[in-house]
């Protein structure tokens, strides 16, 4: 399928209008795996997908949709963030086995220099790797911060490692947060 025209990639609203019919067709057909893959790959339609289809989607697909969308720009859409923080905690089933059975695990977060420090424990994305946190600290310059906190595996909502970021998704469960770098 060729859809290149001048300005196509720069205009998110035009892209959204272009992609909506395909999203609606997949949703009407209840082809949920295809629907999830499509929405995760076309972030412009995420708000519509979460508002119109997520509530009626069978429960066995909801966690997959939220995780797939979240890791593909979903953190910028309130509908996706709300869906992820409302998922039941599932960490002991998703974390690597060497973490799932621990009482407490250390998590890290890297933020660039002008990121807000208030309520950092509510930031959904943390990592099990200090090196990944350092990468995110430095992505907009070298004056960022690396935070360290602790969480119980039972409080982890989801674990995503498709991009080798060892990402722990949580909401308000990280405690004893301190700046370590």
PDB file of C-alpha atoms in Angstrom:
ATOM      1  CA  UNK A   1       0.000   0.000   0.000  1.00  0.00           C
ATOM      2  CA  UNK A   2       1.463   3.362  -0.973  1.00  0.00           C
ATOM      3  CA  UNK A   3       0.257   6.381   0.959  1.00  0.00           C
ATOM      4  CA  UNK A   4       3.061   8.854   0.467  1.00  0.00           C
ATOM      5  CA  UNK A   5       2.103  12.403  -0.357  1.00  0.00           C
ATOM      6  CA  UNK A   6       3.747  15.696   0.584  1.00  0.00           C
ATOM      7  CA  UNK A   7       3.451  16.317   4.323  1.00  0.00           C
ATOM      8  CA  UNK A   8       1.873  12.930   5.138  1.00  0.00           C
ATOM      9  CA  UNK A   9       4.322  12.032   7.871  1.00  0.00           C
ATOM     10  CA  UNK A  10       4.279  15.508   9.380  1.00  0.00           C
ATOM     11  CA  UNK A  11       0.535  15.758   9.778  1.00  0.00           C
ATOM     12  CA  UNK A  12      -0.727  13.481  12.559  1.00  0.00           C
ATOM     13  CA  UNK A  13      -4.372  14.501  12.134  1.00  0.00           C
ATOM     14  CA  UNK A  14      -4.378  13.526   8.457  1.00  0.00           C
ATOM     15  CA  UNK A  15      -2.710  10.229   9.355  1.00  0.00           C
ATOM     16  CA  UNK A  16      -5.336   9.604  12.020  1.00  0.00           C
ATOM     17  CA  UNK A  17      -8.169  10.167   9.545  1.00  0.00           C
ATOM     18  CA  UNK A  18      -6.415   7.913   7.072  1.00  0.00           C
ATOM     19  CA  UNK A  19      -5.975   5.054   9.586  1.00  0.00           C
ATOM     20  CA  UNK A  20      -9.354   5.189  11.363  1.00  0.00           C
ATOM     21  CA  UNK A  21     -11.353   3.191   8.772  1.00  0.00           C
ATOM     22  CA  UNK A  22      -8.947   0.243   8.986  1.00  0.00           C
ATOM     23  CA  UNK A  23      -9.002   0.353  12.783  1.00  0.00           C
ATOM     24  CA  UNK A  24     -12.824   0.379  12.782  1.00  0.00           C
ATOM     25  CA  UNK A  25     -12.965  -2.536  10.351  1.00  0.00           C
ATOM     26  CA  UNK A  26     -10.668  -4.677  12.509  1.00  0.00           C
ATOM     27  CA  UNK A  27     -12.681  -3.745  15.606  1.00  0.00           C
ATOM     28  CA  UNK A  28     -16.013  -4.561  13.956  1.00  0.00           C
ATOM     29  CA  UNK A  29     -14.649  -7.937  12.878  1.00  0.00           C
ATOM     30  CA  UNK A  30     -13.317  -8.495  16.411  1.00  0.00           C
ATOM     31  CA  UNK A  31      -9.943  -9.542  15.014  1.00  0.00           C
ATOM     32  CA  UNK A  32      -8.357  -8.504  18.299  1.00  0.00           C
ATOM     33  CA  UNK A  33      -4.769  -9.609  17.692  1.00  0.00           C
ATOM     34  CA  UNK A  34      -4.702  -7.779  14.346  1.00  0.00           C
ATOM     35  CA  UNK A  35      -6.485  -4.812  15.946  1.00  0.00           C
ATOM     36  CA  UNK A  36      -3.878  -4.589  18.722  1.00  0.00           C
ATOM     37  CA  UNK A  37      -0.962  -4.835  16.292  1.00  0.00           C
ATOM     38  CA  UNK A  38      -2.528  -2.165  14.094  1.00  0.00           C
ATOM     39  CA  UNK A  39      -3.275   0.286  16.908  1.00  0.00           C
ATOM     40  CA  UNK A  40       0.179  -0.165  18.469  1.00  0.00           C
ATOM     41  CA  UNK A  41       1.732   0.615  15.099  1.00  0.00           C
ATOM     42  CA  UNK A  42      -0.450   3.673  14.437  1.00  0.00           C
ATOM     43  CA  UNK A  43      -0.338   5.686  17.637  1.00  0.00           C
ATOM     44  CA  UNK A  44      -2.518   8.436  16.178  1.00  0.00           C
ATOM     45  CA  UNK A  45      -5.591   6.207  16.597  1.00  0.00           C
ATOM     46  CA  UNK A  46      -4.831   5.084  20.164  1.00  0.00           C
ATOM     47  CA  UNK A  47      -7.280   7.474  21.864  1.00  0.00           C
ATOM     48  CA  UNK A  48     -10.116   6.284  19.601  1.00  0.00           C
ATOM     49  CA  UNK A  49      -9.172   2.643  20.113  1.00  0.00           C
ATOM     50  CA  UNK A  50      -9.146   2.977  23.902  1.00  0.00           C
ATOM     51  CA  UNK A  51     -12.362   4.981  24.034  1.00  0.00           C
ATOM     52  CA  UNK A  52     -14.393   2.957  21.538  1.00  0.00           C
ATOM     53  CA  UNK A  53     -13.067  -0.613  21.573  1.00  0.00           C
ATOM     54  CA  UNK A  54     -11.100  -1.281  24.742  1.00  0.00           C
ATOM     55  CA  UNK A  55     -14.192  -1.403  27.021  1.00  0.00           C
ATOM     56  CA  UNK A  56     -15.863  -4.076  24.866  1.00  0.00           C
ATOM     57  CA  UNK A  57     -12.698  -6.029  24.097  1.00  0.00           C
ATOM     58  CA  UNK A  58     -12.554  -9.495  25.729  1.00  0.00           C
ATOM     59  CA  UNK A  59     -10.479  -9.427  28.910  1.00  0.00           C
ATOM     60  CA  UNK A  60      -7.887 -11.864  27.579  1.00  0.00           C
ATOM     61  CA  UNK A  61      -6.772  -9.233  25.031  1.00  0.00           C
ATOM     62  CA  UNK A  62      -6.760  -6.136  27.234  1.00  0.00           C
ATOM     63  CA  UNK A  63      -3.374  -6.649  28.902  1.00  0.00           C
ATOM     64  CA  UNK A  64      -1.738  -7.296  25.521  1.00  0.00           C
ATOM     65  CA  UNK A  65      -3.294  -4.143  24.046  1.00  0.00           C
ATOM     66  CA  UNK A  66      -2.223  -1.947  26.920  1.00  0.00           C
ATOM     67  CA  UNK A  67       1.353  -3.264  26.955  1.00  0.00           C
ATOM     68  CA  UNK A  68       1.759  -3.082  23.171  1.00  0.00           C
ATOM     69  CA  UNK A  69       0.343   0.421  22.945  1.00  0.00           C
ATOM     70  CA  UNK A  70       2.206   1.699  25.985  1.00  0.00           C
ATOM     71  CA  UNK A  71       5.569   0.740  24.549  1.00  0.00           C
ATOM     72  CA  UNK A  72       4.729   2.331  21.178  1.00  0.00           C
ATOM     73  CA  UNK A  73       4.148   5.955  22.253  1.00  0.00           C
ATOM     74  CA  UNK A  74       1.146   5.172  24.435  1.00  0.00           C
ATOM     75  CA  UNK A  75       2.738   6.925  27.394  1.00  0.00           C
ATOM     76  CA  UNK A  76       1.806  10.188  25.637  1.00  0.00           C
ATOM     77  CA  UNK A  77      -1.913   9.353  25.575  1.00  0.00           C
ATOM     78  CA  UNK A  78      -3.924   9.636  28.807  1.00  0.00           C
ATOM     79  CA  UNK A  79      -6.288   6.878  27.646  1.00  0.00           C
ATOM     80  CA  UNK A  80      -3.442   4.380  27.453  1.00  0.00           C
ATOM     81  CA  UNK A  81      -1.850   5.479  30.730  1.00  0.00           C
ATOM     82  CA  UNK A  82      -5.216   5.230  32.512  1.00  0.00           C
ATOM     83  CA  UNK A  83      -5.761   1.747  31.089  1.00  0.00           C
ATOM     84  CA  UNK A  84      -2.349   0.554  32.234  1.00  0.00           C
ATOM     85  CA  UNK A  85      -2.673   1.887  35.776  1.00  0.00           C
ATOM     86  CA  UNK A  86      -6.083   0.215  36.042  1.00  0.00           C
ATOM     87  CA  UNK A  87      -4.765  -3.218  35.087  1.00  0.00           C
ATOM     88  CA  UNK A  88      -4.440  -5.655  37.955  1.00  0.00           C
ATOM     89  CA  UNK A  89      -0.880  -6.123  39.189  1.00  0.00           C
ATOM     90  CA  UNK A  90       0.690  -9.125  37.521  1.00  0.00           C
ATOM     91  CA  UNK A  91       4.387  -8.763  38.248  1.00  0.00           C
ATOM     92  CA  UNK A  92       5.017 -12.116  39.836  1.00  0.00           C
ATOM     93  CA  UNK A  93       3.730 -13.725  36.634  1.00  0.00           C
ATOM     94  CA  UNK A  94       5.620 -11.451  34.244  1.00  0.00           C
ATOM     95  CA  UNK A  95       8.930 -10.613  35.877  1.00  0.00           C
ATOM     96  CA  UNK A  96      11.971 -12.789  35.188  1.00  0.00           C
ATOM     97  CA  UNK A  97      11.933 -15.631  37.690  1.00  0.00           C
ATOM     98  CA  UNK A  98      14.982 -14.344  39.577  1.00  0.00           C
ATOM     99  CA  UNK A  99      12.968 -11.203  40.484  1.00  0.00           C
ATOM    100  CA  UNK A 100       9.446 -12.566  40.859  1.00  0.00           C
ATOM    101  CA  UNK A 101      10.158 -14.452  44.079  1.00  0.00           C
ATOM    102  CA  UNK A 102      11.964 -11.642  45.879  1.00  0.00           C
ATOM    103  CA  UNK A 103      10.304  -9.609  48.597  1.00  0.00           C
ATOM    104  CA  UNK A 104      11.616  -6.322  47.211  1.00  0.00           C
ATOM    105  CA  UNK A 105      13.466  -5.343  44.054  1.00  0.00           C
ATOM    106  CA  UNK A 106      15.463  -2.249  43.170  1.00  0.00           C
ATOM    107  CA  UNK A 107      14.252  -0.236  40.189  1.00  0.00           C
ATOM    108  CA  UNK A 108      15.814   2.721  38.406  1.00  0.00           C
ATOM    109  CA  UNK A 109      14.596   5.652  36.374  1.00  0.00           C
ATOM    110  CA  UNK A 110      16.531   8.090  34.250  1.00  0.00           C
ATOM    111  CA  UNK A 111      15.118  11.528  33.536  1.00  0.00           C
ATOM    112  CA  UNK A 112      16.507  14.462  31.638  1.00  0.00           C
ATOM    113  CA  UNK A 113      17.439  17.685  33.422  1.00  0.00           C
ATOM    114  CA  UNK A 114      14.128  19.548  33.132  1.00  0.00           C
ATOM    115  CA  UNK A 115      11.900  16.603  34.104  1.00  0.00           C
ATOM    116  CA  UNK A 116       9.638  17.111  37.092  1.00  0.00           C
ATOM    117  CA  UNK A 117      10.855  15.536  40.327  1.00  0.00           C
ATOM    118  CA  UNK A 118       7.567  15.902  42.197  1.00  0.00           C
ATOM    119  CA  UNK A 119       5.707  12.638  42.583  1.00  0.00           C
ATOM    120  CA  UNK A 120       8.432  10.677  40.783  1.00  0.00           C
ATOM    121  CA  UNK A 121       7.115   7.495  42.425  1.00  0.00           C
ATOM    122  CA  UNK A 122       4.021   7.846  40.218  1.00  0.00           C
ATOM    123  CA  UNK A 123       6.061   7.753  37.014  1.00  0.00           C
ATOM    124  CA  UNK A 124       4.831   4.519  35.421  1.00  0.00           C
ATOM    125  CA  UNK A 125       8.070   3.420  33.734  1.00  0.00           C
ATOM    126  CA  UNK A 126      11.053   2.160  35.707  1.00  0.00           C
ATOM    127  CA  UNK A 127      13.753  -0.343  34.800  1.00  0.00           C
ATOM    128  CA  UNK A 128      15.634  -3.162  36.455  1.00  0.00           C
ATOM    129  CA  UNK A 129      18.842  -1.905  34.787  1.00  0.00           C
ATOM    130  CA  UNK A 130      20.855   1.093  35.949  1.00  0.00           C
ATOM    131  CA  UNK A 131      22.444   1.234  32.471  1.00  0.00           C
ATOM    132  CA  UNK A 132      19.025   1.662  30.845  1.00  0.00           C
ATOM    133  CA  UNK A 133      18.226   4.421  33.361  1.00  0.00           C
ATOM    134  CA  UNK A 134      21.491   6.150  32.446  1.00  0.00           C
ATOM    135  CA  UNK A 135      20.578   5.960  28.766  1.00  0.00           C
ATOM    136  CA  UNK A 136      17.257   7.718  29.411  1.00  0.00           C
ATOM    137  CA  UNK A 137      18.933  10.269  31.656  1.00  0.00           C
ATOM    138  CA  UNK A 138      21.253  11.273  28.837  1.00  0.00           C
ATOM    139  CA  UNK A 139      18.860  11.300  25.907  1.00  0.00           C
ATOM    140  CA  UNK A 140      18.328  15.074  26.093  1.00  0.00           C
ATOM    141  CA  UNK A 141      21.738  16.129  27.360  1.00  0.00           C
ATOM    142  CA  UNK A 142      23.995  15.227  30.230  1.00  0.00           C
ATOM    143  CA  UNK A 143      22.393  17.035  33.161  1.00  0.00           C
ATOM    144  CA  UNK A 144      19.691  14.505  33.928  1.00  0.00           C
ATOM    145  CA  UNK A 145      19.239  12.367  37.019  1.00  0.00           C
ATOM    146  CA  UNK A 146      19.142   8.669  37.819  1.00  0.00           C
ATOM    147  CA  UNK A 147      16.709   7.632  40.535  1.00  0.00           C
ATOM    148  CA  UNK A 148      16.670   4.427  42.528  1.00  0.00           C
ATOM    149  CA  UNK A 149      13.676   3.099  44.380  1.00  0.00           C
ATOM    150  CA  UNK A 150      12.185  -0.139  45.591  1.00  0.00           C
ATOM    151  CA  UNK A 151       9.044  -2.075  44.774  1.00  0.00           C
ATOM    152  CA  UNK A 152       7.476  -5.369  45.718  1.00  0.00           C
ATOM    153  CA  UNK A 153       7.105  -7.707  42.725  1.00  0.00           C
ATOM    154  CA  UNK A 154       3.452  -8.119  43.658  1.00  0.00           C
ATOM    155  CA  UNK A 155       2.953  -4.377  42.970  1.00  0.00           C
ATOM    156  CA  UNK A 156       4.295  -4.540  39.412  1.00  0.00           C
ATOM    157  CA  UNK A 157       1.519  -4.024  36.867  1.00  0.00           C
ATOM    158  CA  UNK A 158       3.487  -5.243  33.863  1.00  0.00           C
ATOM    159  CA  UNK A 159       6.976  -6.073  32.683  1.00  0.00           C
ATOM    160  CA  UNK A 160       8.095  -5.280  29.134  1.00  0.00           C
ATOM    161  CA  UNK A 161      11.434  -6.310  27.694  1.00  0.00           C
ATOM    162  CA  UNK A 162      10.763  -6.351  23.937  1.00  0.00           C
ATOM    163  CA  UNK A 163      13.270  -3.520  23.442  1.00  0.00           C
ATOM    164  CA  UNK A 164      15.690  -4.863  26.071  1.00  0.00           C
ATOM    165  CA  UNK A 165      14.778  -2.046  28.467  1.00  0.00           C
ATOM    166  CA  UNK A 166      13.757  -4.352  31.340  1.00  0.00           C
ATOM    167  CA  UNK A 167      10.800  -2.026  31.879  1.00  0.00           C
ATOM    168  CA  UNK A 168       8.754  -2.283  35.046  1.00  0.00           C
ATOM    169  CA  UNK A 169       5.346  -0.630  34.832  1.00  0.00           C
ATOM    170  CA  UNK A 170       3.839   0.460  38.124  1.00  0.00           C
ATOM    171  CA  UNK A 171       1.752   3.225  39.629  1.00  0.00           C
ATOM    172  CA  UNK A 172       2.562   4.746  42.993  1.00  0.00           C
ATOM    173  CA  UNK A 173       4.206   1.630  44.408  1.00  0.00           C
ATOM    174  CA  UNK A 174       7.864   2.657  44.215  1.00  0.00           C
ATOM    175  CA  UNK A 175       9.143   3.871  47.572  1.00  0.00           C
ATOM    176  CA  UNK A 176      12.330   5.169  49.198  1.00  0.00           C
ATOM    177  CA  UNK A 177      13.208   6.983  45.988  1.00  0.00           C
ATOM    178  CA  UNK A 178      16.538   8.775  45.940  1.00  0.00           C
ATOM    179  CA  UNK A 179      18.702  10.441  43.326  1.00  0.00           C
ATOM    180  CA  UNK A 180      21.819   8.305  42.926  1.00  0.00           C
ATOM    181  CA  UNK A 181      23.498  10.096  39.995  1.00  0.00           C
TER     182      UNK A 181
END
